[in-house]
Short mmCIF file of C-alpha atoms in Angstrom, two decimals:
data_model
loop_
_atom_site.label_atom_id
_atom_site.label_comp_id
_atom_site.label_asym_id
_atom_site.label_seq_id
_atom_site.Cartn_x
_atom_site.Cartn_y
_atom_site.Cartn_z
CA MET A 238 -35.24 39.52 55.76
CA ASP A 239 -32.85 36.91 57.71
CA LEU A 240 -32.50 34.76 54.04
CA SER A 241 -30.29 32.02 56.45
CA GLY A 242 -32.86 29.86 55.86
CA TYR A 243 -32.82 30.10 52.01
CA SER A 244 -30.53 28.91 49.24
CA ALA A 245 -29.81 30.88 46.74
CA LEU A 246 -30.35 28.29 42.67
CA THR A 247 -29.18 29.64 39.00
CA LEU A 248 -31.88 29.15 36.74
CA VAL A 249 -30.13 26.89 34.22
CA GLU A 250 -32.82 26.28 31.42
CA ARG A 251 -36.56 26.79 31.08
CA ILE A 252 -37.90 24.17 28.70
CA ASP A 253 -41.46 24.96 26.94
CA PHE A 254 -44.34 22.14 26.01
CA ALA A 255 -46.86 24.62 26.36
CA ASP A 256 -47.35 28.33 26.15
CA ASP A 257 -48.16 28.29 30.26
CA LEU A 258 -46.56 24.76 30.49
CA ALA A 259 -43.24 24.60 31.55
CA LEU A 260 -39.84 22.09 33.24
CA PHE A 261 -37.39 24.73 34.79
CA ARG A 262 -33.89 22.91 36.08
CA MET A 263 -32.11 24.67 39.07
CA LYS A 264 -28.66 24.48 40.24
CA ALA A 265 -28.55 24.67 43.53
CA PRO A 266 -25.12 25.00 45.40
CA ALA A 267 -24.83 21.81 47.09
CA PRO A 268 -26.20 19.02 46.75
CA VAL A 269 -30.28 19.37 48.24
CA ASP A 270 -31.75 15.72 50.87
CA PHE A 271 -35.20 15.53 50.77
CA LYS A 272 -37.48 12.06 50.62
CA PRO A 273 -38.81 12.17 47.29
CA GLY A 274 -42.04 13.46 47.15
CA GLN A 275 -41.51 16.72 49.35
CA TYR A 276 -41.83 19.58 48.22
CA ALA A 277 -39.07 23.14 47.57
CA THR A 278 -40.31 26.51 48.71
CA LEU A 279 -39.25 29.04 45.70
CA GLY A 280 -39.42 32.74 45.77
CA VAL A 281 -38.06 35.91 43.79
CA MET A 282 -37.30 39.47 44.74
CA ASP A 283 -40.24 41.48 45.61
CA ASP A 284 -37.45 45.19 44.92
CA ALA A 285 -41.29 46.32 46.92
CA THR A 286 -41.28 44.94 49.65
CA GLY A 287 -37.40 43.49 50.01
CA ARG A 288 -38.66 40.15 50.56
CA PRO A 289 -39.12 37.17 48.34
CA LEU A 290 -42.52 36.15 46.77
CA LEU A 291 -43.07 31.76 47.22
CA ARG A 292 -45.37 28.79 46.18
CA PRO A 293 -44.16 25.27 47.63
CA TYR A 294 -42.69 23.64 44.36
CA SER A 295 -42.76 19.88 44.08
CA VAL A 296 -39.38 18.60 43.15
CA ALA A 297 -39.23 15.49 40.02
CA SER A 298 -35.61 14.88 40.94
CA ALA A 299 -33.87 12.81 42.85
CA PRO A 300 -33.06 13.81 46.72
CA GLY A 301 -28.95 14.72 46.53
CA GLU A 302 -28.79 16.44 43.51
CA GLU A 303 -27.52 19.52 43.12
CA MET A 304 -29.83 20.29 40.39
CA MET A 305 -33.54 20.74 41.47
CA GLU A 306 -35.97 20.67 38.44
CA PHE A 307 -40.21 21.59 38.72
CA PHE A 308 -42.93 21.22 36.48
CA ILE A 309 -45.39 24.27 36.39
CA GLU A 310 -47.95 25.55 36.11
CA ARG A 311 -48.11 29.62 35.14
CA VAL A 312 -51.51 31.10 36.55
CA ASP A 313 -51.80 34.68 34.51
CA GLU A 314 -53.31 36.21 37.09
CA GLY A 315 -51.01 34.78 40.75
CA LYS A 316 -48.08 36.75 42.10
CA LEU A 317 -45.58 34.28 41.16
CA THR A 318 -45.41 31.89 38.49
CA PRO A 319 -45.61 35.15 35.96
CA ARG A 320 -42.97 36.42 36.94
CA LEU A 321 -40.34 32.83 37.00
CA TRP A 322 -41.24 33.07 33.60
CA GLU A 323 -39.97 36.66 32.64
CA LEU A 324 -37.14 34.83 33.87
CA GLU A 325 -33.32 34.33 31.74
CA GLU A 326 -30.63 31.93 31.97
CA GLY A 327 -28.23 32.49 35.21
CA ALA A 328 -31.39 34.75 37.28
CA GLU A 329 -31.40 33.81 41.23
CA ILE A 330 -34.50 31.67 42.99
CA TRP A 331 -34.32 31.87 46.42
CA MET A 332 -35.14 28.36 47.83
CA ARG A 333 -36.03 27.59 51.62
CA ASP A 334 -33.68 24.81 52.71
CA LYS A 335 -35.99 22.49 53.90
CA LEU A 336 -38.05 20.81 52.19
CA VAL A 337 -41.15 19.17 53.86
CA GLY A 338 -44.25 16.97 52.58
CA ARG A 339 -46.31 13.95 53.59
CA PHE A 340 -47.38 13.06 49.96
CA VAL A 341 -43.88 10.33 49.98
CA LEU A 342 -43.33 6.78 49.72
CA ASP A 343 -45.76 4.98 51.95
CA THR A 344 -43.79 1.87 52.96
CA SER A 345 -45.66 -0.02 54.21
CA CYS A 346 -46.67 -1.16 51.05
CA ARG A 347 -44.77 -2.87 48.02
CA HIS A 348 -46.98 -1.99 45.58
CA HIS A 349 -47.49 1.66 44.66
CA LEU A 350 -51.03 3.34 41.86
CA MET A 351 -49.72 6.31 40.84
CA ALA A 352 -52.11 8.85 39.64
CA ALA A 353 -51.93 12.07 38.90
CA THR A 354 -52.44 15.09 36.13
CA VAL A 355 -50.09 17.28 34.45
CA THR A 356 -47.64 18.77 36.67
CA GLY A 357 -48.73 16.24 39.69
CA VAL A 358 -46.32 14.03 38.05
CA GLY A 359 -43.90 15.48 39.82
CA PRO A 360 -43.43 13.90 43.29
CA TYR A 361 -44.18 10.38 41.41
CA VAL A 362 -41.29 10.83 38.85
CA SER A 363 -38.78 11.73 42.03
CA ILE A 364 -39.94 8.03 43.25
CA VAL A 365 -38.88 6.34 40.90
CA ARG A 366 -35.83 8.37 39.89
CA ASP A 367 -34.50 7.92 43.02
CA GLN A 368 -35.90 4.03 43.13
CA LEU A 369 -33.49 2.97 40.63
CA ARG A 370 -30.32 5.47 41.78
CA ALA A 371 -30.56 3.27 45.16
CA LEU A 372 -31.43 -0.09 42.72
CA GLU A 373 -27.54 0.84 40.35
CA THR A 374 -25.72 1.57 43.87
CA GLY A 375 -27.53 -1.95 45.61
CA ALA A 376 -28.23 0.13 48.62
CA VAL A 377 -31.67 -1.64 47.51
CA GLU A 378 -32.34 -5.36 46.03
CA THR A 379 -36.53 -5.71 45.59
CA PRO A 380 -37.82 -2.66 44.25
CA TYR A 381 -41.36 -1.83 45.17
CA ARG A 382 -43.08 -1.84 42.60
CA VAL A 383 -45.08 1.30 40.81
CA MET A 384 -47.73 1.68 38.08
CA ILE A 385 -48.21 5.67 37.46
CA LEU A 386 -50.85 6.93 35.39
CA HIS A 387 -50.45 10.44 33.91
CA GLY A 388 -53.01 11.82 32.30
CA ALA A 389 -54.22 15.58 30.50
CA SER A 390 -56.02 17.31 27.33
CA HIS A 391 -53.09 17.11 25.24
CA SER A 392 -50.15 15.15 25.11
CA TRP A 393 -47.68 17.55 24.81
CA GLU A 394 -48.72 18.55 28.29
CA LEU A 395 -47.00 15.60 29.85
CA GLY A 396 -43.59 17.29 29.73
CA ARG A 397 -40.83 15.59 28.54
CA TYR A 398 -41.85 12.43 31.49
CA VAL A 399 -43.85 10.27 28.69
CA PRO A 400 -41.13 9.44 27.21
CA GLU A 401 -38.03 8.54 29.45
CA LEU A 402 -41.00 6.90 32.74
CA THR A 403 -41.76 4.87 29.17
CA THR A 404 -38.07 3.78 28.42
CA LEU A 405 -37.48 3.14 31.55
CA ALA A 406 -40.90 1.49 32.27
CA GLU A 407 -39.76 -1.23 29.31
CA GLU A 408 -36.00 -1.75 31.41
CA HIS A 409 -37.92 -2.31 34.53
CA ASP A 410 -39.91 -4.53 35.18
CA TRP A 411 -41.54 -3.41 38.59
CA LEU A 412 -42.96 0.01 36.72
CA SER A 413 -45.94 0.62 35.15
CA TYR A 414 -46.61 3.30 32.55
CA VAL A 415 -49.67 4.28 31.51
CA PRO A 416 -49.93 8.13 29.79
CA THR A 417 -53.61 9.88 28.41
CA VAL A 418 -54.90 12.32 27.13
CA SER A 419 -58.65 13.07 27.30
CA ARG A 420 -59.10 15.14 23.72
CA PRO A 421 -57.64 12.45 21.13
CA TRP A 422 -59.75 14.04 19.04
CA ASP A 423 -56.93 17.32 18.81
CA GLU A 424 -54.01 14.80 17.28
CA THR A 425 -54.75 11.89 15.35
CA GLU A 426 -51.18 10.96 16.02
CA TRP A 427 -52.03 10.10 19.03
CA ALA A 428 -51.97 5.80 20.30
CA GLY A 429 -51.57 5.84 23.61
CA GLU A 430 -54.21 5.69 25.91
CA THR A 431 -57.39 7.92 25.98
CA GLY A 432 -59.54 9.53 28.70
CA ARG A 433 -59.16 10.73 31.64
CA VAL A 434 -56.94 9.59 34.15
CA GLU A 435 -60.37 8.64 36.42
CA ASP A 436 -61.66 7.28 33.66
CA VAL A 437 -58.80 4.65 32.90
CA LEU A 438 -57.57 4.33 36.73
CA ARG A 439 -59.94 1.47 37.29
CA LYS A 440 -58.68 -0.78 33.71
CA HIS A 441 -55.31 -0.75 34.58
CA LEU A 442 -56.34 -1.33 38.39
CA ASP A 443 -58.01 -4.84 37.64
CA GLY A 444 -55.20 -5.45 35.12
CA TRP A 445 -52.27 -5.11 37.28
CA GLY A 446 -53.05 -8.52 38.62
CA VAL A 447 -51.07 -6.87 42.41
CA PRO A 448 -52.59 -7.94 45.73
CA LEU A 449 -54.53 -4.90 46.24
CA ASP A 450 -54.11 -5.58 50.95
CA ASP A 451 -50.49 -4.78 49.70
CA THR A 452 -51.34 -1.81 47.68
CA ALA A 453 -51.02 2.18 48.65
CA GLY A 454 -53.00 4.52 46.28
CA TYR A 455 -52.22 8.27 45.56
CA THR A 456 -53.47 11.33 43.59
CA CYS A 457 -51.58 14.41 42.41
CA GLY A 458 -52.87 18.16 40.89
CA HIS A 459 -56.14 18.53 39.42
CA PRO A 460 -58.83 18.58 42.95
CA GLN A 461 -62.09 16.61 41.13
CA MET A 462 -59.65 13.68 39.55
CA ILE A 463 -58.67 13.20 43.59
CA ASP A 464 -61.63 13.05 44.80
CA LYS A 465 -62.74 10.56 41.32
CA ALA A 466 -59.72 8.35 41.37
CA GLN A 467 -59.97 8.37 45.73
CA GLY A 468 -63.62 7.14 44.93
CA ILE A 469 -62.34 4.07 42.58
CA LEU A 470 -59.59 3.21 45.22
CA ALA A 471 -62.08 3.35 47.99
CA ARG A 472 -64.23 1.37 45.94
CA ALA A 473 -61.66 -1.35 44.75
CA GLY A 474 -60.80 -2.02 48.87
CA LEU A 475 -58.03 -0.44 49.77
CA PRO A 476 -58.28 0.86 53.38
CA GLU A 477 -58.46 4.70 53.93
CA GLU A 478 -54.96 5.10 55.85
CA VAL A 479 -53.63 3.93 52.46
CA ILE A 480 -54.64 6.40 50.37
CA HIS A 481 -52.72 9.68 49.91
CA GLU A 482 -52.90 12.44 47.99
CA GLU A 483 -51.34 16.28 47.08
CA LYS A 484 -53.58 18.63 46.08
CA TYR A 485 -52.37 21.46 43.60
CA PHE A 486 -55.35 23.37 43.72
CA VAL A 487 -54.33 26.12 45.90
CA GLU A 488 -50.48 26.67 43.80
CA ARG A 489 -53.58 27.15 40.28
CA VAL A 490 -55.03 29.44 41.72
CA SER A 491 -52.93 32.06 43.98
CA ALA A 492 -49.55 31.48 42.41
#
């Protein structure tokens, strides 16, 4: 197979949050250019066919970095993710050089409401990290306002992003972050929002106080959340052309 359109990444670290949920950090041979919100096609070599097993994964890291970050859920019946969990630090992972996807920031609006389940927060993290760097370097002066609603059954399934996004939201008034869990009875110490993402979306949309005619909506993750959340956004008055989605259904079934 011609691998001229691929780069070999080195697995640097895997951080486990549950048996089937982990953050992977991989080092590329050179800084990787892409638009925040896009996805990379990753793969490991299949010795039986001599070809890589390939699947798309949203990137959580900002563009222009060598260290790539992916928040991935293992699908036990899948072909690729069980293989990823078998890899040790230093292992080689192939990545298609061209990162693609249209789930990027809609610059026609100044305000951006982003709803995610579990690993669906990845594109939003990339967008926030990229804007933060642009502000720090003076590349932009006026930030887009962003609210991220991030849901899971349990708080540990939200990964490392609760402390990171909570701290950033405290430091920057352009960012709001709302983590929510749908099974709070399993962890009595959880003091955050409770309920599914779509259950708390209307509440926080109403309380955000931004002009809805200048707001874009994004939904990423479980298709049931996406369908319900998009209905809420549409009923709130957001036009269809500024409601964006990225379903992870295919990835979770066959990855």
